Amino acid sequence: MDFPKNNIHQFRNSFNEVYTLIGSSETLPDNLPNVRVCRFCGKNENEVYFKKIAHACPELLGQNNLVIYDECDSCNEKFSKYESHLSKFFLPYLSVVGVKGKKKIPDFQSRKDNEDENTRTSLKYTDDGKIILYLNSLDDYKVDVENKTMSIRFRNPAIKPIYVYKALLKIALSFLPQCKVQKYQLLFDWLQNENTEIVFFSTLFITKLTRKKFGKPSVQLYEANKIFTDKDFHPELTLVVNFANIVAQIYLPLSESFDYPKSDGKSPILELYPAFIYNVDSEKHKGSDRPITVNYRFESIDLHSERSSIRDEVINFTFESGSFNISKSN
Ligand SMILES: [Zn+2]
């Protein structure tokens, strides 16, 4: 079954009425079970190894201690393929914001276009925490010294969008309470096996924060209280991940028990998590009884494709001080 390509998504401030939090980085259980069974492949410790430390939220999004004990080493290995695409996808932000991954802040190294070395951008950290930015093409950046703003084009390396989606799905399923694993078994099957038939909403919503960055990544998994309205329906699960200066949201594929006949003639409504709250300057509004109005800006990116694709990321930021040395590198 196919839904129309451009799903209806709108910000209606009703997210909290539709969705209930069922799992989060705050409530992740940290008990080591007596018998270890992998939630992803269903195998137990007699069949597979559980030697590696498995993170519910990969450390590439920032150091964290969100560890799960029900992910086996083979699944961990398999998912690392998806995670490397997730890492490349968000690398400009992780690098610019300075998010420390497993060991250090990642350097950014761009792709080069048409075999032309002049299209390369890179960003490196020195040992004393300074950023060195290599920009070969003048087209790739704009500096406004007076206003202390800068905009840089990062030429991201090629990634498979569907792997980015699957890496996010894996995070979501790590936070799914044990009692709901069976209900959403089909999602686990699809994560493991590309031939599993599934209906999914491939849009990733991103809000870039200008007033806040997250020291540690945090994750929230929500389930809809009510799926159907007269005209529409809500996807059952949605995932929100906060890291760097990003709030990312996806909707999970539909479960096997989803009532497809009932959804006939209805369109999916994608309720957006109110990420803008992080961008509100609360100091400014203190003591004012006027309602807070904000421009809610988000970006939507389709992660449907299984083919390698490239994408540029333009990041705007402000700086306090810096020296601009224009030098030619070879
Ligand atoms: Zn496994």
Short mmCIF file of C-alpha atoms and ligand atoms in Angstrom, two decimals:
data_model
loop_
_atom_site.label_atom_id
_atom_site.label_comp_id
_atom_site.label_asym_id
_atom_site.label_seq_id
_atom_site.Cartn_x
_atom_site.Cartn_y
_atom_site.Cartn_z
CA MET A 1 0.00 0.00 0.00
CA ASP A 2 1.30 3.43 -0.94
CA PHE A 3 0.44 6.74 0.61
CA PRO A 4 0.67 9.97 -1.37
CA LYS A 5 4.27 11.13 -1.74
CA ASN A 6 3.79 14.46 -0.10
CA ASN A 7 2.35 13.52 3.23
CA ILE A 8 0.62 16.26 5.09
CA HIS A 9 2.83 17.63 7.77
CA GLN A 10 2.09 20.72 9.68
CA PHE A 11 2.85 22.35 12.91
CA ARG A 12 -0.37 22.52 14.87
CA ASN A 13 0.91 22.57 18.41
CA SER A 14 -1.01 19.40 19.14
CA PHE A 15 1.92 17.01 19.38
CA ASN A 16 1.44 16.46 23.10
CA GLU A 17 -2.24 15.69 22.67
CA VAL A 18 -1.55 12.95 20.15
CA TYR A 19 1.66 11.39 21.42
CA THR A 20 2.75 9.91 24.74
CA LEU A 21 6.35 9.34 25.73
CA ILE A 22 7.05 5.60 26.00
CA GLY A 23 10.85 5.51 26.09
CA SER A 24 13.65 8.01 26.61
CA SER A 25 17.28 8.49 27.53
CA GLU A 26 16.11 9.39 31.04
CA THR A 27 14.21 6.16 31.56
CA LEU A 28 16.45 3.62 29.84
CA PRO A 29 16.71 0.65 32.24
CA ASP A 30 20.31 -0.15 33.20
CA ASN A 31 19.78 -3.59 34.68
CA LEU A 32 21.95 -6.40 33.36
CA PRO A 33 19.63 -9.36 32.72
CA ASN A 34 20.42 -12.90 33.91
CA VAL A 35 20.04 -14.35 30.46
CA ARG A 36 20.98 -12.18 27.52
CA VAL A 37 18.75 -12.27 24.46
CA CYS A 38 19.21 -9.91 21.51
CA ARG A 39 16.13 -7.76 20.94
CA PHE A 40 17.08 -7.30 17.29
CA CYS A 41 17.69 -10.89 16.12
CA GLY A 42 16.15 -12.85 18.98
CA LYS A 43 19.27 -14.99 19.54
CA ASN A 44 20.54 -15.75 23.04
CA GLU A 45 24.00 -15.87 24.60
CA ASN A 46 24.45 -19.53 23.60
CA GLU A 47 24.08 -18.57 19.93
CA VAL A 48 25.74 -15.16 19.70
CA TYR A 49 28.31 -13.08 21.59
CA PHE A 50 27.53 -10.13 23.83
CA LYS A 51 31.09 -8.92 24.33
CA LYS A 52 30.85 -5.43 22.89
CA ILE A 53 29.39 -2.45 24.71
CA ALA A 54 26.24 -1.58 22.78
CA HIS A 55 24.92 1.97 22.79
CA ALA A 56 21.23 2.74 22.45
CA CYS A 57 22.27 6.07 20.98
CA PRO A 58 25.52 5.87 19.01
CA GLU A 59 28.42 7.85 20.43
CA LEU A 60 29.00 9.54 17.10
CA LEU A 61 26.13 11.83 18.15
CA GLY A 62 28.05 12.64 21.33
CA GLN A 63 29.53 10.77 24.26
CA ASN A 64 26.90 9.11 26.39
CA ASN A 65 26.35 6.21 28.75
CA LEU A 66 23.10 5.02 27.21
CA VAL A 67 24.09 1.35 27.14
CA ILE A 68 21.82 -1.59 26.34
CA TYR A 69 22.51 -5.23 27.19
CA ASP A 70 20.20 -6.80 24.64
CA GLU A 71 22.10 -6.10 21.42
CA CYS A 72 24.39 -8.89 20.25
CA ASP A 73 27.79 -8.36 18.63
CA SER A 74 26.61 -9.47 15.17
CA CYS A 75 23.72 -7.02 15.16
CA ASN A 76 26.02 -4.33 16.52
CA GLU A 77 28.39 -4.99 13.62
CA LYS A 78 25.54 -4.93 11.10
CA PHE A 79 24.15 -1.63 12.39
CA SER A 80 27.57 0.04 12.31
CA LYS A 81 27.18 0.12 8.53
CA TYR A 82 24.07 2.29 8.91
CA GLU A 83 25.71 4.41 11.58
CA SER A 84 28.64 5.35 9.36
CA HIS A 85 26.13 6.92 6.95
CA LEU A 86 24.38 8.69 9.83
CA SER A 87 27.73 10.04 10.91
CA LYS A 88 28.58 11.41 7.46
CA PHE A 89 25.11 12.89 7.14
CA PHE A 90 25.41 14.99 10.31
CA LEU A 91 29.17 15.47 10.28
CA PRO A 92 29.24 19.20 9.46
CA TYR A 93 27.16 19.91 12.58
CA LEU A 94 29.02 17.52 14.84
CA SER A 95 32.25 19.05 13.67
CA VAL A 96 31.27 22.73 13.78
CA VAL A 97 29.41 22.52 17.09
CA GLY A 98 32.34 20.49 18.44
CA VAL A 99 30.53 17.39 19.63
CA LYS A 100 32.98 14.96 21.16
CA GLY A 101 32.30 11.47 19.81
CA LYS A 102 33.73 8.23 21.12
CA LYS A 103 37.25 9.68 21.36
CA LYS A 104 37.39 13.21 19.99
CA ILE A 105 35.59 15.88 18.04
CA PRO A 106 35.32 14.60 14.47
CA ASP A 107 37.12 16.43 11.68
CA PHE A 108 35.14 17.20 8.59
CA GLN A 109 36.55 16.21 5.23
CA SER A 110 34.37 16.96 2.23
CA ARG A 111 33.96 15.11 -1.03
CA LYS A 112 35.60 16.58 -4.08
CA ASP A 113 33.51 17.32 -7.12
CA ASN A 114 34.56 16.38 -10.63
CA GLU A 115 37.92 15.16 -9.38
CA ASP A 116 38.71 18.79 -8.64
CA GLU A 117 40.83 19.22 -5.52
CA ASN A 118 39.70 22.86 -5.35
CA THR A 119 36.22 21.83 -4.30
CA ARG A 120 37.45 20.31 -1.04
CA THR A 121 36.54 21.83 2.31
CA SER A 122 37.78 20.49 5.59
CA LEU A 123 37.59 21.39 9.23
CA LYS A 124 40.13 20.19 11.77
CA TYR A 125 40.62 20.66 15.48
CA THR A 126 44.04 21.43 16.90
CA ASP A 127 45.13 19.98 20.24
CA ASP A 128 44.39 23.24 21.99
CA GLY A 129 40.84 23.31 20.69
CA LYS A 130 41.23 25.79 17.85
CA ILE A 131 39.42 25.20 14.62
CA ILE A 132 41.28 25.24 11.36
CA LEU A 133 39.06 25.54 8.38
CA TYR A 134 40.38 24.78 4.92
CA LEU A 135 38.32 26.31 2.17
CA ASN A 136 39.69 25.95 -1.28
CA SER A 137 36.81 27.47 -3.09
CA LEU A 138 35.77 31.05 -2.40
CA ASP A 139 32.26 30.07 -3.41
CA ASP A 140 32.03 27.98 -0.29
CA TYR A 141 31.99 30.69 2.29
CA LYS A 142 30.84 34.16 3.06
CA VAL A 143 32.23 36.16 5.96
CA ASP A 144 30.68 39.30 7.33
CA VAL A 145 33.39 40.62 9.67
CA GLU A 146 31.31 43.57 10.81
CA ASN A 147 28.35 41.50 11.94
CA LYS A 148 30.55 38.57 12.92
CA THR A 149 28.62 36.07 10.89
CA MET A 150 29.86 33.43 8.57
CA SER A 151 28.24 30.98 6.24
CA ILE A 152 30.02 27.90 5.02
CA ARG A 153 29.06 25.34 2.44
CA PHE A 154 30.04 21.82 3.43
CA ARG A 155 30.20 19.42 0.54
CA ASN A 156 29.07 16.25 2.27
CA PRO A 157 30.43 12.91 1.14
CA ALA A 158 27.95 10.58 -0.61
CA ILE A 159 25.58 8.61 1.61
CA LYS A 160 22.65 6.23 1.22
CA PRO A 161 19.62 8.07 2.65
CA ILE A 162 17.85 4.82 3.57
CA TYR A 163 20.81 3.87 5.80
CA VAL A 164 20.44 7.17 7.66
CA TYR A 165 16.78 6.30 8.22
CA LYS A 166 17.68 2.79 9.38
CA ALA A 167 20.31 4.12 11.80
CA LEU A 168 17.61 6.35 13.33
CA LEU A 169 15.14 3.45 13.38
CA LYS A 170 17.72 1.37 15.24
CA ILE A 171 17.99 4.11 17.89
CA ALA A 172 14.20 4.16 18.22
CA LEU A 173 13.94 0.38 18.63
CA SER A 174 16.65 0.42 21.29
CA PHE A 175 14.36 2.62 23.39
CA LEU A 176 11.19 0.61 22.76
CA PRO A 177 9.97 -0.86 26.06
CA GLN A 178 10.33 -4.66 26.16
CA CYS A 179 6.55 -5.12 26.48
CA LYS A 180 6.05 -3.48 23.05
CA VAL A 181 8.73 -5.38 21.14
CA GLN A 182 6.28 -8.01 19.95
CA LYS A 183 3.74 -5.47 18.71
CA TYR A 184 6.38 -3.79 16.56
CA GLN A 185 8.23 -6.95 15.52
CA LEU A 186 7.80 -6.07 11.83
CA LEU A 187 10.05 -3.02 12.30
CA PHE A 188 12.79 -5.22 13.75
CA ASP A 189 12.37 -7.59 10.79
CA TRP A 190 12.79 -4.75 8.28
CA LEU A 191 15.87 -3.45 10.05
CA GLN A 192 17.43 -6.89 9.58
CA ASN A 193 16.08 -7.81 6.19
CA GLU A 194 15.71 -5.52 3.20
CA ASN A 195 13.05 -7.72 1.62
CA THR A 196 10.54 -7.26 4.42
CA GLU A 197 7.52 -5.35 3.14
CA ILE A 198 6.78 -2.29 5.13
CA VAL A 199 4.97 1.06 4.95
CA PHE A 200 7.09 3.90 6.15
CA PHE A 201 7.23 7.69 6.15
CA SER A 202 10.63 8.60 4.85
CA THR A 203 10.78 12.27 5.83
CA LEU A 204 13.33 13.43 8.35
CA PHE A 205 12.50 16.75 10.03
CA ILE A 206 15.37 18.82 11.32
CA THR A 207 15.27 21.95 13.46
CA LYS A 208 18.57 23.77 13.81
CA LEU A 209 18.83 25.62 17.08
CA THR A 210 20.46 28.99 17.29
CA ARG A 211 20.19 29.52 21.04
CA LYS A 212 21.11 26.14 22.41
CA LYS A 213 23.34 23.17 21.92
CA PHE A 214 23.01 19.83 23.62
CA GLY A 215 25.96 18.73 25.73
CA LYS A 216 24.88 15.11 25.52
CA PRO A 217 22.53 13.50 23.03
CA SER A 218 19.04 12.71 24.28
CA VAL A 219 16.34 10.53 22.79
CA GLN A 220 12.56 10.41 23.10
CA LEU A 221 10.27 7.78 21.63
CA TYR A 222 6.56 8.56 21.42
CA GLU A 223 3.50 6.43 20.66
CA ALA A 224 0.17 7.80 19.40
CA ASN A 225 -2.73 7.61 21.89
CA LYS A 226 -5.24 7.74 19.12
CA ILE A 227 -4.39 6.69 15.58
CA PHE A 228 -7.51 7.69 13.64
CA THR A 229 -9.49 10.88 13.28
CA ASP A 230 -12.36 11.44 10.84
CA LYS A 231 -10.14 12.35 7.92
CA ASP A 232 -6.63 11.43 8.92
CA PHE A 233 -4.45 9.07 10.84
CA HIS A 234 -1.27 9.38 12.85
CA PRO A 235 1.73 7.10 12.48
CA GLU A 236 1.97 4.92 15.59
CA LEU A 237 5.52 5.84 16.62
CA THR A 238 7.76 8.86 16.27
CA LEU A 239 11.35 9.40 17.38
CA VAL A 240 12.98 12.65 18.47
CA VAL A 241 16.77 12.85 18.86
CA ASN A 242 18.53 15.93 20.25
CA PHE A 243 22.27 16.39 19.70
CA ALA A 244 24.73 19.14 18.76
CA ASN A 245 22.40 22.03 17.85
CA ILE A 246 19.95 19.72 16.09
CA VAL A 247 16.50 18.33 16.88
CA ALA A 248 15.79 15.49 14.46
CA GLN A 249 12.46 13.70 14.13
CA ILE A 250 11.30 10.69 12.11
CA TYR A 251 8.10 8.64 12.01
CA LEU A 252 8.54 4.92 12.32
CA PRO A 253 7.14 2.36 9.89
CA LEU A 254 3.65 1.03 10.61
CA SER A 255 3.23 -2.14 12.65
CA GLU A 256 1.68 -5.38 11.47
CA SER A 257 -1.43 -4.68 13.54
CA PHE A 258 -2.05 -1.29 11.88
CA ASP A 259 -5.65 -1.16 10.68
CA TYR A 260 -5.09 -0.65 6.93
CA PRO A 261 -8.76 -1.00 5.88
CA LYS A 262 -9.68 1.77 8.31
CA SER A 263 -6.97 4.05 6.87
CA ASP A 264 -8.49 3.79 3.40
CA GLY A 265 -9.17 7.28 2.03
CA LYS A 266 -7.44 8.94 4.97
CA SER A 267 -4.12 10.74 4.84
CA PRO A 268 -1.31 10.55 7.33
CA ILE A 269 -0.78 13.57 9.54
CA LEU A 270 2.76 14.02 10.72
CA GLU A 271 2.60 15.93 13.98
CA LEU A 272 5.79 17.87 14.56
CA TYR A 273 7.54 17.87 17.88
CA PRO A 274 7.60 21.49 19.15
CA ALA A 275 11.38 21.83 18.81
CA PHE A 276 11.10 25.61 18.51
CA ILE A 277 10.75 25.89 22.29
CA TYR A 278 14.54 25.60 22.47
CA ASN A 279 14.87 28.66 20.28
CA VAL A 280 12.70 30.93 22.38
CA ASP A 281 14.59 33.54 24.30
CA SER A 282 12.86 33.12 27.64
CA GLU A 283 14.69 36.06 29.25
CA LYS A 284 13.25 38.40 26.68
CA HIS A 285 9.73 37.24 27.39
CA LYS A 286 9.99 37.36 31.17
CA GLY A 287 7.27 39.51 32.69
CA SER A 288 5.55 39.99 29.37
CA ASP A 289 2.02 38.70 29.09
CA ARG A 290 2.02 38.80 25.33
CA PRO A 291 1.97 35.37 23.75
CA ILE A 292 5.30 34.15 22.45
CA THR A 293 5.39 34.10 18.69
CA VAL A 294 8.26 32.47 16.92
CA ASN A 295 9.14 31.64 13.40
CA TYR A 296 9.13 27.92 13.36
CA ARG A 297 11.60 26.80 10.77
CA PHE A 298 12.42 23.23 10.03
CA GLU A 299 13.95 21.40 7.17
CA SER A 300 12.50 18.22 5.72
CA ILE A 301 14.72 15.72 3.97
CA ASP A 302 13.51 12.61 2.21
CA LEU A 303 15.44 9.50 3.23
CA HIS A 304 13.66 7.08 0.95
CA SER A 305 16.39 6.45 -1.60
CA GLU A 306 18.57 3.37 -1.54
CA ARG A 307 21.00 4.95 -3.97
CA SER A 308 24.08 6.87 -2.98
CA SER A 309 23.42 10.57 -3.10
CA ILE A 310 25.24 13.79 -2.31
CA ARG A 311 24.02 16.85 -0.51
CA ASP A 312 25.54 20.16 0.50
CA GLU A 313 24.99 21.60 3.92
CA VAL A 314 25.19 25.36 4.38
CA ILE A 315 25.79 26.34 7.99
CA ASN A 316 25.44 29.89 9.25
CA PHE A 317 27.11 30.87 12.45
CA THR A 318 28.37 33.76 14.45
CA PHE A 319 31.89 34.12 15.79
CA GLU A 320 33.50 36.12 18.54
CA SER A 321 37.00 36.42 17.19
CA GLY A 322 39.22 34.74 14.71
CA SER A 323 42.05 35.42 12.39
CA PHE A 324 41.62 34.99 8.71
CA ASN A 325 44.71 33.78 7.01
CA ILE A 326 44.32 33.29 3.37
CA SER A 327 46.87 30.83 2.23
CA LYS A 328 47.18 28.51 -0.66
CA SER A 329 47.42 24.84 0.05
CA ASN A 330 48.51 22.16 -2.32
ZN ZN B 1 21.38 -9.82 17.46
#
